[in-house]
Coordinates of C-alpha atoms in Angstrom, one line a residue:
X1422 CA 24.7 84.1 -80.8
X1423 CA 27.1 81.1 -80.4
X1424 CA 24.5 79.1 -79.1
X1425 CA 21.0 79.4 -78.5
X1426 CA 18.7 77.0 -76.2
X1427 CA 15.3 77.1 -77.1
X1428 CA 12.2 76.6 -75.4
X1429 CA 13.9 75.6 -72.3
X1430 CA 12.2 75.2 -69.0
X1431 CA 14.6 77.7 -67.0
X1432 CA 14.9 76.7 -63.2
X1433 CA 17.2 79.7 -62.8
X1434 CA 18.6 79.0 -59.7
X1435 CA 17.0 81.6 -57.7
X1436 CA 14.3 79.7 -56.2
X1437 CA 11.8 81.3 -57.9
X1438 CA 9.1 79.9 -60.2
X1439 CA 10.7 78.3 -63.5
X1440 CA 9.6 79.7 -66.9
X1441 CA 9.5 78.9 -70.6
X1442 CA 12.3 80.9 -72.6
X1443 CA 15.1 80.9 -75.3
X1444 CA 18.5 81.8 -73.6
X1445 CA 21.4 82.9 -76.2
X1446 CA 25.0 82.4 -75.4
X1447 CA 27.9 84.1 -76.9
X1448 CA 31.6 84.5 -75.7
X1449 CA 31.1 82.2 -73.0
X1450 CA 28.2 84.2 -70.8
X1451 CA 24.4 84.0 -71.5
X1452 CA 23.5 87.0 -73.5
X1453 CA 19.6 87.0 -73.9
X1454 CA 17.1 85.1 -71.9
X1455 CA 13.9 85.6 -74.0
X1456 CA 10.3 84.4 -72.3
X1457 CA 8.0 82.8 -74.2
X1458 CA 5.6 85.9 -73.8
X1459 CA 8.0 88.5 -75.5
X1460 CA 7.3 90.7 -78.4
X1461 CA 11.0 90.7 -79.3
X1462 CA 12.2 88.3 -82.1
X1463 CA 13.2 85.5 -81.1
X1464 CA 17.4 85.2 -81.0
X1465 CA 19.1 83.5 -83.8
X1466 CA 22.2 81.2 -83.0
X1467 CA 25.1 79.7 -85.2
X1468 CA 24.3 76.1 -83.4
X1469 CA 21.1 75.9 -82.0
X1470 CA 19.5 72.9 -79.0
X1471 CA 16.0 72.2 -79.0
X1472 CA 15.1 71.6 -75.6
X1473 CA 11.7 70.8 -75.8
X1474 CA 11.0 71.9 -71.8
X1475 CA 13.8 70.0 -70.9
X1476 CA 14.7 72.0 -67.6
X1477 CA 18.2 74.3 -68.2
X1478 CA 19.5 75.3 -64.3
X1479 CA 22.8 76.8 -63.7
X1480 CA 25.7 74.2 -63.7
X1481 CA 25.6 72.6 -60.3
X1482 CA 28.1 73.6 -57.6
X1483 CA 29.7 70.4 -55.5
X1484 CA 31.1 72.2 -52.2
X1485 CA 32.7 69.0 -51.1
X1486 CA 35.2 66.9 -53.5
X1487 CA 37.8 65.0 -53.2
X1488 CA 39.3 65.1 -56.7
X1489 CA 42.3 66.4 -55.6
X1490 CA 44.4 64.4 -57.6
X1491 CA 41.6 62.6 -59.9
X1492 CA 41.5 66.1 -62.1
X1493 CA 44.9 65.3 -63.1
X1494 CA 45.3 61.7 -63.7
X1495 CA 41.8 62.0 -65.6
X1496 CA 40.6 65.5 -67.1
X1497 CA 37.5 63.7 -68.5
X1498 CA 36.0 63.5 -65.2
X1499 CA 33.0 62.1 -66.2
X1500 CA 32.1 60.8 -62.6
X1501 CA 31.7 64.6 -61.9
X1502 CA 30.7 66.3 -65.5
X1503 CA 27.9 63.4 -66.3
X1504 CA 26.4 64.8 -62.8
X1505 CA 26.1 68.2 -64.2
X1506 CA 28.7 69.6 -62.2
X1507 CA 30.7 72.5 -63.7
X1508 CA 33.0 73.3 -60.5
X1509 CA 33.4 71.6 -57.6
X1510 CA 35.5 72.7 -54.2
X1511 CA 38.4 70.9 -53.2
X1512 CA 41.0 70.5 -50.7
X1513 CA 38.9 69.4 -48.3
X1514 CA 38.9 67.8 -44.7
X1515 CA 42.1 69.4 -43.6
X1516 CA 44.9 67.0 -45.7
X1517 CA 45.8 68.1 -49.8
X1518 CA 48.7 68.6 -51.5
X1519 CA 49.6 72.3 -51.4
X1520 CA 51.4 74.0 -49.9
X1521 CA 53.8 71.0 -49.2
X1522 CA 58.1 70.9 -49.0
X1523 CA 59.2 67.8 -49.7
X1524 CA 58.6 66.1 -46.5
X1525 CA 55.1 67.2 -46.3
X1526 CA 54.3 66.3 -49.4
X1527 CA 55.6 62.6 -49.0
X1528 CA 53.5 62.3 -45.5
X1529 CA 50.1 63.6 -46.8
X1530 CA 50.8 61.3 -49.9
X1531 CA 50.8 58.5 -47.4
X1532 CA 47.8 59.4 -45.7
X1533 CA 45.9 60.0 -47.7
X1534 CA 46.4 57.1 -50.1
X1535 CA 42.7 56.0 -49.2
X1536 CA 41.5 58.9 -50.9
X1537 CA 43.1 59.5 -53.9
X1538 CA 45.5 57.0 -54.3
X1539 CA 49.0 57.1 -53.8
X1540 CA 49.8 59.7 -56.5
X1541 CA 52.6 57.1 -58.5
X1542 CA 51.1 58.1 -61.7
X1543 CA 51.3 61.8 -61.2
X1544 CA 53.8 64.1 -61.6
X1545 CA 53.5 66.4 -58.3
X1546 CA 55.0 69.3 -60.2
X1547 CA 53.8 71.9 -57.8
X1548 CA 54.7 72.9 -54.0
X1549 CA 51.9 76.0 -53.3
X1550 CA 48.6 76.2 -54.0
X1551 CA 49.2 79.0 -56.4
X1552 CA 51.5 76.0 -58.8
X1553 CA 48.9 73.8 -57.6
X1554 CA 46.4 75.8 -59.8
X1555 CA 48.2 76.5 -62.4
X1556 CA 48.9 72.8 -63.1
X1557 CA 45.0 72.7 -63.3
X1558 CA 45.0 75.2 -66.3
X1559 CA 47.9 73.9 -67.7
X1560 CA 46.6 70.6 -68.0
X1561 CA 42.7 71.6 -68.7
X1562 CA 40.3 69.2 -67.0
X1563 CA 36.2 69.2 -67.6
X1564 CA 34.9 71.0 -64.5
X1565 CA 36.1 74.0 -62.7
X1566 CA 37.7 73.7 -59.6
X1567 CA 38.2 76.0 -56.3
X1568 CA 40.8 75.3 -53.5
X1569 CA 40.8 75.4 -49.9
X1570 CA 44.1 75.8 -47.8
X1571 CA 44.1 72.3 -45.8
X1572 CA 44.5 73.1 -42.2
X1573 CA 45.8 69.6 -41.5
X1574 CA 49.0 70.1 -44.2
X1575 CA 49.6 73.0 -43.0
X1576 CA 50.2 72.0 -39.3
X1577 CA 52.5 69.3 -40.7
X1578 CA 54.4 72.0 -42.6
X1579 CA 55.0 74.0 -39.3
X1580 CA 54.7 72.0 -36.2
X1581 CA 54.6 68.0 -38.0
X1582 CA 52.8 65.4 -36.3
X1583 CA 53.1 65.9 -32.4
X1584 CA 50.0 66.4 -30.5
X1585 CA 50.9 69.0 -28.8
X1586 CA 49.8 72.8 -28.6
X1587 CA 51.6 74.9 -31.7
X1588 CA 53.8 78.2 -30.3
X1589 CA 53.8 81.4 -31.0
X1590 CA 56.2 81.1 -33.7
X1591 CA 54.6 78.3 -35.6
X1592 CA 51.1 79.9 -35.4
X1593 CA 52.4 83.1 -36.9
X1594 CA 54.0 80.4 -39.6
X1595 CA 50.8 78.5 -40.0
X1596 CA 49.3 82.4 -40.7
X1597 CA 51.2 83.3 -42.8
X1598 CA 51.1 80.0 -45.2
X1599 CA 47.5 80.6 -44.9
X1600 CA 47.6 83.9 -46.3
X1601 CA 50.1 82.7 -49.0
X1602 CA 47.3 80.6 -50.0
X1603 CA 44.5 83.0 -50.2
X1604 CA 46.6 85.3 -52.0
X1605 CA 46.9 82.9 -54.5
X1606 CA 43.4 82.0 -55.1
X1607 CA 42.4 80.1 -52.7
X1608 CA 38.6 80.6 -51.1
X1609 CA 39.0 79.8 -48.1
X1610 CA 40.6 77.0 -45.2
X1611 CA 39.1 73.1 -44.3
X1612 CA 40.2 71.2 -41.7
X1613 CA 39.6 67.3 -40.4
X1614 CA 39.3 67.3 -36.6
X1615 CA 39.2 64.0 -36.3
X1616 CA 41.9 63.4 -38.6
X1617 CA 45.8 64.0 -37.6
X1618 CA 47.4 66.3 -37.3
X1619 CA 45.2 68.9 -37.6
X1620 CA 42.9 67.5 -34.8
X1621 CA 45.8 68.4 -32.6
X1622 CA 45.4 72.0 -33.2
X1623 CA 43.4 73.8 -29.8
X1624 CA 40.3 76.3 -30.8
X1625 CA 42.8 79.3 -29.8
X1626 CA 44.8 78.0 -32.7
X1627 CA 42.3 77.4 -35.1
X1628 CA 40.7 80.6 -34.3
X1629 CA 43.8 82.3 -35.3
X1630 CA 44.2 81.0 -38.3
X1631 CA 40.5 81.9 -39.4
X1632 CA 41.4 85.6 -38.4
X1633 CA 43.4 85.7 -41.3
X1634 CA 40.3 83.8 -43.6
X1635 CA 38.3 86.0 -42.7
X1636 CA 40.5 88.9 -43.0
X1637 CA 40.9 87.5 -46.9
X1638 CA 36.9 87.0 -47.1
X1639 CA 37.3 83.7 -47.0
X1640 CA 35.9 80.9 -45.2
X1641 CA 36.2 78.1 -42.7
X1642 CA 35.3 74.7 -43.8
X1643 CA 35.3 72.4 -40.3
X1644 CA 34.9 68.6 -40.8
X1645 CA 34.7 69.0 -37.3
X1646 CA 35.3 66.9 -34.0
X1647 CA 32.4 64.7 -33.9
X1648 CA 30.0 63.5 -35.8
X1649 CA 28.6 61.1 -33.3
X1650 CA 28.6 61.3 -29.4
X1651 CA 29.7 64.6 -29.3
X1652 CA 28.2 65.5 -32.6
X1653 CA 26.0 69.0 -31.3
X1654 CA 28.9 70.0 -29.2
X1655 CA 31.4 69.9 -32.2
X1656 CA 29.1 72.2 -34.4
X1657 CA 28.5 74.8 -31.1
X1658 CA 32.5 74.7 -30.8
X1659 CA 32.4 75.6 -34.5
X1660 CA 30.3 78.2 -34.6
X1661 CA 31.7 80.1 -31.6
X1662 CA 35.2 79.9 -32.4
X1663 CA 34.2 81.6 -36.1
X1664 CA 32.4 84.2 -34.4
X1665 CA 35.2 84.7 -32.3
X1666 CA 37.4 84.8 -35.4
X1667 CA 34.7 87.1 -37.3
X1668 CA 34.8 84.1 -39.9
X1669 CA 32.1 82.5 -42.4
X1670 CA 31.8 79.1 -41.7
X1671 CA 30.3 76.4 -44.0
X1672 CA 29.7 72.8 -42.2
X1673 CA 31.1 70.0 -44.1
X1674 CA 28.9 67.3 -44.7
X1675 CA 26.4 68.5 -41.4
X1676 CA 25.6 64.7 -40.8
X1677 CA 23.9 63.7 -37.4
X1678 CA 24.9 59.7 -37.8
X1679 CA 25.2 56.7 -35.5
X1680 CA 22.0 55.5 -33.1
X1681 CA 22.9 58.6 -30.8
X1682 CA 21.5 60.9 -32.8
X1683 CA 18.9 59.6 -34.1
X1684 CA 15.9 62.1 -34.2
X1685 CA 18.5 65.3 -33.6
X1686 CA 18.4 66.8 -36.9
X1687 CA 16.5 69.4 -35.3
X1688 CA 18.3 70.2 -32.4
X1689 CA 21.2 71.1 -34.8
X1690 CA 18.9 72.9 -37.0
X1691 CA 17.3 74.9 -34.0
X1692 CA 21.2 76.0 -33.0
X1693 CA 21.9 76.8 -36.7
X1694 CA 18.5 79.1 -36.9
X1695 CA 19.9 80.6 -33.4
X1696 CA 23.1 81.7 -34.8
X1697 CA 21.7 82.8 -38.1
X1698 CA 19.4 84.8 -36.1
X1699 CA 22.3 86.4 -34.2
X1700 CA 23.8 87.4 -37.3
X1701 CA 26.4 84.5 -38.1
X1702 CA 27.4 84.0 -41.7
X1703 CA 26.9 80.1 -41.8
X1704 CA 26.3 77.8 -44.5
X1705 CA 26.6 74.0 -45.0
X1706 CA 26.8 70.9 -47.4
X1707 CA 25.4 67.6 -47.2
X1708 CA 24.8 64.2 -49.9
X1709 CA 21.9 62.4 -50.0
X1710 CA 23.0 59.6 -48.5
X1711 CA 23.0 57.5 -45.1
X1712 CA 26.5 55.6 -45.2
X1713 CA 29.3 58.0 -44.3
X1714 CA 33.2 57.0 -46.6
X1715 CA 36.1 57.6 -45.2
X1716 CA 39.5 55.3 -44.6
X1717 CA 39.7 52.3 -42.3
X1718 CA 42.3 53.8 -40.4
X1719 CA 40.9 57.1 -39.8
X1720 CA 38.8 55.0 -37.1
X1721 CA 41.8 54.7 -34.8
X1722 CA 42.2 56.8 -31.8
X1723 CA 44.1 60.0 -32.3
X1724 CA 47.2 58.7 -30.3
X1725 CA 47.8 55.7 -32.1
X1726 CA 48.3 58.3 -35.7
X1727 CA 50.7 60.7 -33.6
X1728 CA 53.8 61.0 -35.8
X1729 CA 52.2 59.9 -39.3
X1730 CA 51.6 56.7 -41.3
X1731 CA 54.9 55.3 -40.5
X1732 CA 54.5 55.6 -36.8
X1733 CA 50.8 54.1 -37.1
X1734 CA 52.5 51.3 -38.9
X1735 CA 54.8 51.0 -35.8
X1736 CA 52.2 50.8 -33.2
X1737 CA 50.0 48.2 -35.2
X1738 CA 53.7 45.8 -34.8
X1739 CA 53.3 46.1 -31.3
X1740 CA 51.2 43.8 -29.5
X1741 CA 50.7 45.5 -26.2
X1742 CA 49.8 48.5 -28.0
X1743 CA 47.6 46.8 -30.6
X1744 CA 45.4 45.6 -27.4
X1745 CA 45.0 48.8 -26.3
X1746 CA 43.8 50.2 -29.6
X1747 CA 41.1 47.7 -30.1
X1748 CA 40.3 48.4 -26.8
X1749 CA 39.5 51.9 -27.0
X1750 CA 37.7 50.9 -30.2
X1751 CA 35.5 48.4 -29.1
X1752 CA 34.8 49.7 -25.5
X1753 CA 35.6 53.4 -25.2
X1754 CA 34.9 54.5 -28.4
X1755 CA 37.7 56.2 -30.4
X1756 CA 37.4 59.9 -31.5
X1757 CA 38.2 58.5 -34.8
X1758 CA 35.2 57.1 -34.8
X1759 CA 33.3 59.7 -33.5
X1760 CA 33.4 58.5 -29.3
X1761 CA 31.3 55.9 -30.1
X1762 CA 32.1 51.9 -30.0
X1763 CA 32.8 50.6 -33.1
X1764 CA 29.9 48.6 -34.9
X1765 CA 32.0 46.2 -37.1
X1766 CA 29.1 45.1 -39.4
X1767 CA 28.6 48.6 -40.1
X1768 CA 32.3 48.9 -41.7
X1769 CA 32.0 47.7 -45.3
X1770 CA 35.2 48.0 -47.3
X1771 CA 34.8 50.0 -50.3
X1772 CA 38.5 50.1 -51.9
X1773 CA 42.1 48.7 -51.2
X1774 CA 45.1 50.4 -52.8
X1775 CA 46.7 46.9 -53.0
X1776 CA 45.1 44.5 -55.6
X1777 CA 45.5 41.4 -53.8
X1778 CA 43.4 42.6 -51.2
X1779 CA 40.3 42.4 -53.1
X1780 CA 38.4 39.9 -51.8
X1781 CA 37.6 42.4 -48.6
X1782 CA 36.1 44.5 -51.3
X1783 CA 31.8 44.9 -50.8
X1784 CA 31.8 42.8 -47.1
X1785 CA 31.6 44.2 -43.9
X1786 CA 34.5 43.6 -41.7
X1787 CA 32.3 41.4 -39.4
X1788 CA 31.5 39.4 -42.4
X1789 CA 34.9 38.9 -43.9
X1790 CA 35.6 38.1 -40.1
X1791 CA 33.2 35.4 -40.4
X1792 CA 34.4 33.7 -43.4
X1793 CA 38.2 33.1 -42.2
X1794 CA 36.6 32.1 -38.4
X1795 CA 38.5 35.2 -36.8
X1796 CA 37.4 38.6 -34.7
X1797 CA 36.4 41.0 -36.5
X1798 CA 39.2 43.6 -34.8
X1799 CA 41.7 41.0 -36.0
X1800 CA 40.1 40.8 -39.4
X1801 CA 40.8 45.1 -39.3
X1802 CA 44.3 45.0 -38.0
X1803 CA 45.8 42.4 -40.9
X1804 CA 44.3 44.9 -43.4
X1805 CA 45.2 48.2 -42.2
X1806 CA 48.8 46.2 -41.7
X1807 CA 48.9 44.2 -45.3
X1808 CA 47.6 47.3 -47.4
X1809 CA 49.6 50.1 -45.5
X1810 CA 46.7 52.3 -44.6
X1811 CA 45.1 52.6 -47.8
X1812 CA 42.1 50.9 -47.5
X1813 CA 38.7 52.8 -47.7
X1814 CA 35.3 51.9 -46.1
X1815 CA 31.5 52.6 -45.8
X1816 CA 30.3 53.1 -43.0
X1817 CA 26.3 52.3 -43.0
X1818 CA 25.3 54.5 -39.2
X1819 CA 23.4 57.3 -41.4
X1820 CA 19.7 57.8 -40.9
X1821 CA 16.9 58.8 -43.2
X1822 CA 14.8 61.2 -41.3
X1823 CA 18.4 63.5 -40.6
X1824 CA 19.1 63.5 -43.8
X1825 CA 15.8 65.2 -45.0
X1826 CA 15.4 67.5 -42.5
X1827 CA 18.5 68.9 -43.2
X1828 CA 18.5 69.2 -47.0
X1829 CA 15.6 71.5 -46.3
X1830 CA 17.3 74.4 -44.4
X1831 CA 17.6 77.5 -46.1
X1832 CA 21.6 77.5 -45.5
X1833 CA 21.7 73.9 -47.5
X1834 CA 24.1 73.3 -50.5
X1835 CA 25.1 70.3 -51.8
X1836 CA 28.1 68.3 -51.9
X1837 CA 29.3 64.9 -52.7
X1838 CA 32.1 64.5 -50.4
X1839 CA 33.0 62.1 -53.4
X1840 CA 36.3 59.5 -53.1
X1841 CA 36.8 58.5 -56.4
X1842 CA 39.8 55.5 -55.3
X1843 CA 38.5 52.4 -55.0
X1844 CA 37.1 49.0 -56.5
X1845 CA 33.4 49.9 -55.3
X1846 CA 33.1 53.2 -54.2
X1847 CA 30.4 55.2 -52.2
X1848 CA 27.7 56.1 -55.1
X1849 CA 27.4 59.9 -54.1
X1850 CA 30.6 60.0 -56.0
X1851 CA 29.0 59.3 -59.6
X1852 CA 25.1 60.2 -57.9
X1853 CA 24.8 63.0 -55.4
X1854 CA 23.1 65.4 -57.9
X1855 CA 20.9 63.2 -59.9
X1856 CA 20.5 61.6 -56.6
X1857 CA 19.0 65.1 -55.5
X1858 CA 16.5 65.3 -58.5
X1859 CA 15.6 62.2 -59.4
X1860 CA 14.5 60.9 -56.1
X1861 CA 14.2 63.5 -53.1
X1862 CA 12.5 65.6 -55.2
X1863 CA 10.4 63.8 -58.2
X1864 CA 10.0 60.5 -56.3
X1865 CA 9.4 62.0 -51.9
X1866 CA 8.9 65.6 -52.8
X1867 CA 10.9 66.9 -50.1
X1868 CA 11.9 69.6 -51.9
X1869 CA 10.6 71.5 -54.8
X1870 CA 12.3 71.5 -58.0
X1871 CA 13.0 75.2 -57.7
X1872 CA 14.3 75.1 -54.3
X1873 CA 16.5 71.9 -55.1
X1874 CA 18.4 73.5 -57.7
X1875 CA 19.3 77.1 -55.7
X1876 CA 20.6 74.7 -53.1
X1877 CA 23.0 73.4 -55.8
X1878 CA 23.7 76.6 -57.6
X1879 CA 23.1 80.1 -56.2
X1880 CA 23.0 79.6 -52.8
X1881 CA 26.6 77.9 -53.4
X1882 CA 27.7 80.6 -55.2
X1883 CA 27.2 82.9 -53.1
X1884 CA 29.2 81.1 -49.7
X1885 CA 31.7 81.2 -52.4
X1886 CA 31.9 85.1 -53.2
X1887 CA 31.1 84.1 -57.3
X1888 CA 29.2 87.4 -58.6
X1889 CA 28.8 85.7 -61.9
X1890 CA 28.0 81.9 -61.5
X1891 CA 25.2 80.2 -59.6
X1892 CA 22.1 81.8 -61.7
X1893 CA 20.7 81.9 -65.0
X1894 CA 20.9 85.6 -65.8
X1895 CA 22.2 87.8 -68.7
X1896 CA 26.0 88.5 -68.1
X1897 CA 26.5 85.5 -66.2
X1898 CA 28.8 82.6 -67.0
X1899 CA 27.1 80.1 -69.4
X1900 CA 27.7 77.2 -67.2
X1901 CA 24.9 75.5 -67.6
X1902 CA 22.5 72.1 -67.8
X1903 CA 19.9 70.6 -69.6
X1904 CA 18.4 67.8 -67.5
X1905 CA 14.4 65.9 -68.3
X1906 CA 12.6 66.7 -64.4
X1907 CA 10.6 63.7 -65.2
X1908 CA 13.8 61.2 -66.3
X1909 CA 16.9 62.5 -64.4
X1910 CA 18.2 59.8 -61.8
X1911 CA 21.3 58.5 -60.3
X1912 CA 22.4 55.3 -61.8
X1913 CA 25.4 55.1 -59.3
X1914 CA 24.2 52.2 -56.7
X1915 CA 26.1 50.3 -53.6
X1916 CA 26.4 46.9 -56.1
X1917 CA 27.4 49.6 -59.1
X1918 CA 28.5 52.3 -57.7
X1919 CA 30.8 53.6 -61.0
X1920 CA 27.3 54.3 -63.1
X1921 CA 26.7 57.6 -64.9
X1922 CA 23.7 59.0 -64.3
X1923 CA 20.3 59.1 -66.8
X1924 CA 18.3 62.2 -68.3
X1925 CA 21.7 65.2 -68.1
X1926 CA 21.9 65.1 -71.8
X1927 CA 24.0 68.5 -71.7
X1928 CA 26.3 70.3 -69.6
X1929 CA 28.2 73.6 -71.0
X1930 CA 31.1 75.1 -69.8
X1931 CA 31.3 78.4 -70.2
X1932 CA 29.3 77.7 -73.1
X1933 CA 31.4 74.8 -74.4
X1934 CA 30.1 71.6 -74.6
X1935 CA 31.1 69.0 -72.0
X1936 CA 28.2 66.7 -72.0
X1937 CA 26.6 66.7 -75.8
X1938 CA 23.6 64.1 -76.3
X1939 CA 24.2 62.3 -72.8
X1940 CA 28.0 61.8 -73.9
X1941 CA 31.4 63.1 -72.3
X1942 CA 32.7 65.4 -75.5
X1943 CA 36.8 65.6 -75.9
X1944 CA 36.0 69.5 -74.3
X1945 CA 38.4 70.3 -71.3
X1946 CA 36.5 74.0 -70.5
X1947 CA 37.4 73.5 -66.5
X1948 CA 40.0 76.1 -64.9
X1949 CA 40.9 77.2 -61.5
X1950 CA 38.3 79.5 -60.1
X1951 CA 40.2 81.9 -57.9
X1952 CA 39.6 84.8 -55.5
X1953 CA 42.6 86.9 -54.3
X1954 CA 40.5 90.0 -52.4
X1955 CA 43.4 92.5 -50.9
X1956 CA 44.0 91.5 -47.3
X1957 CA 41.9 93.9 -44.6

């Protein structure tokens, strides 16, 4: 064998009891898994890890990143391999950077900023998604990555910013850059509904659009239209528009946040367990967290971001049109924020993109309000204005009892919906799987150890399509971790959130070392992980 674990505690990802064994790697796949019990000799390795019981799981599956662009400017990506991640999805919530033109590709830079940055250091050497994933093996990063087709770029590609109803013709455009992408490896579609443009686009036209997912065997990733007032209408929208389109549908972060749905967790769960039952192929991701992240001017109304970041920008200039924006924000209740008033000493900023701006960094907007003897709206609109739409928040509306319920479902995967920008990030981005381990199931129990990690691996795999990650079984990829059951915690926190976590002391890559001895190695093992299926 190249390598050989021994003794290992194997948590195989099934959700079946763990077991004592030795598992052998060679060539990059796991090549013997021998049980303590066996007769057989015992399999002999040119580099051998002792694991003493340590617990070895399949490498865990994030199925909502925002790493877009962070892959690139950093292929040590310890904020993601430290976790024990070995592939995480992105191109998430509607907006990335493929396919683009050159228009496009200025635009979503713009909005986006918040999330990724504004891309100045990168050299955006790609236009589809197929050159988007090459640049990804080309350059080598340390986890794998998989790509969905952003619903939101697209519509900017074909119909721009208007909210209005797409034609014929741009539908059949918006189709066929979807199936562009799938052919070239993309898994599936995402889209932000309460992010422009692609909140613009009507059920008919998103139900389109995931005819041709599904005709690829893809899936639809919704961040859908509310996640608040209207939170259990959005996912019953969802879930009848896929089964229109005969789509798989995976719920993005399947939060029920803000005080009106507190105590709903399982009204969502009883309509998820009704469309499971009626044959629906539905999955979802959550973190396990209460704050949401997000960017401060995604809270806007919808009409106030018609035309892009440069028409926002015009808007917040005008006075007349200023008042009515806080209005709606304060009173009505913006869809960007969910149809529910705005709670301003919920809003903590987590990141500006401009440096002088710093001192809003860690306080609520109510509190920075405070300190310069101002309203709180007022405080918002000079930063939106003076860092261009860049800034990033928290946003503290989350609530415990939600959160656990909803881990538990059998459809449950995890994801971090990580943003990396920022001075003081949300902690899911360095924590969401440790996070997972160390305290919802050592320290509250909610779920069994066995059960947490096929939530993070198999069950991931499988929404997916992966016949040969997720589980570890002989002829499988060897992506794999070593983690102590009895150590392994998050050490990302609100004060700190940029802490690697404790007790991961190795993560392989298909079987390359990426974490060695609790320490990032110089090994960039991460590719694109693609699936081109012929069309239907």
């Amino acid at each position: 064998m190249d390598l050989v674990i021994r003794d290992a505690r194997v948590v195989d990802g099934s959700g079946g009891p763990s077991y004592r064994a030795d598992v052998g790697v060679r060539e990059g796949r796991v090549a013997e898994i021998r049980r303590e019990d066996a007769t057989e000799p015992r399999p002999q390795g040119r580099r051998v890890i002792e694991a003493d019981g340590l617990a070895l799981s399949p490498g865990f599956i994030d199925m909502h990143a925002h790493s877009d662009l962070a892959l690139l400017r950093d292929p040590d990506h310890s904020a993601k391999a430290a976790q024990g991640v070995t592939l995480e999805v992105i191109g998430q919530d509607g907006l990335s950077y493929a396919p683009v033109d050159e228009r496009t590709l200025a635009e979503v830079r713009s909005a986006i900023t918040g999330w990724n940055g504004d891309g100045s250091d990168i050299d955006f050497d790609w236009r589809t998604v197929g050159e988007y994933l090459d640049r990804i093996d080309r350059q080598g990063t340390a986890v794998n990555a998989a790509y969905l087709i952003p619903q939101g770029t697209v519509r900017m590609l074909a119909v721009g910013w208007d909210a209005r109803p797409a034609t014929p013709d741009e539908v059949t455009r918006m189709r066929r850059l979807v199936a562009e992408g799938l052919e070239q490896g993309a898994v599936g579609m995402s889209s932000g509904l309460t992010y422009t443009p692609g909140m613009y686009a009507s059920d008919a036209e998103l139900t389109e659009l995931c005819r041709t997912v599904a005709a690829y065997g893809g899936y639809y990733c919704p961040h859908h239209r509310s996640y608040g007032a209207g939170a259990l209408q959005a996912y019953e929208e969802m879930v009848a528009l896929t089964h229109e389109a005969g789509c798989a549908l995976h719920l993005a972060h399947a939060t029920m946040n803000f005080g009106v749905n507190k105590g709903k967790a399982p009204e969502l769960l009883a309509l998820l367990n009704r469309a499971v039952g009626d044959g629906a192929d539905i999955t979802l991701d959550t973190y396990p967290y209460t704050p949401g992240c997000t960017t401060l001017v995604a809270m806007l109304p919808s009409w106030a971001s018609e035309g892009g970041p440069e028409s926002v920008m015009k808007r917040l200039a005008d006075p007349e049109t200023t008042a009515r924006i806080r209005h709606v924000m304060e009173v009505e209740g913006a869809d960007g924020c969910h149809g529910v008033p705005i709670e301003w000493d919920a809003i903590e900023i987590s990141g500006v993109s401009d440096p002088a701006l710093d001192a809003y960094v860690g306080k609520t907007l109510a509190e920075s309000a405070a300190e310069r003897g101002e309203e709180p709206f007022v405080t918002a609109h000079r930063l939106l204005v003076e860092d261009r739409l860049g800034s990033t928040i928290l946003q503290h509306v989350g609530h415990e009892e939600n959160v656990r319920q909803i881990m538990r479902h059998p459809v449950h995967t995890g994801g971090s919906d990580g943003i990396l920008q920022g001075t003081k990030p949300h902690p899911r981005a360095y924590g969401t799987f440790p996070q997972y381990l160390g305290r919802y199931v050592r320290e509250l129990g909610v779920l069994s150890l066995e059960e947490c990690v096929a939530h993070l691996t198999s069950r991931a795999a499988a929404r997916l399509r992966l016949p040969d990650r997720g589980l570890v079984r002989e002829g499988y990829r060897a992506d794999l971790v070593l983690f102590d059951p009895e150590t392994v915690a998050a050490g990302s926190t609100f004060e700190a959130p940029r802490t690697l976590p404790v007790g991961i002391p190795h993560v392989l890559i298909d079987g390359r070392p990426v974490i060695e001895d609790g320490r990032r190695t110089d090994v960039l093992a991460g590719r694109s992980v693609r699936r081109t299926p012929a069309a239907r």
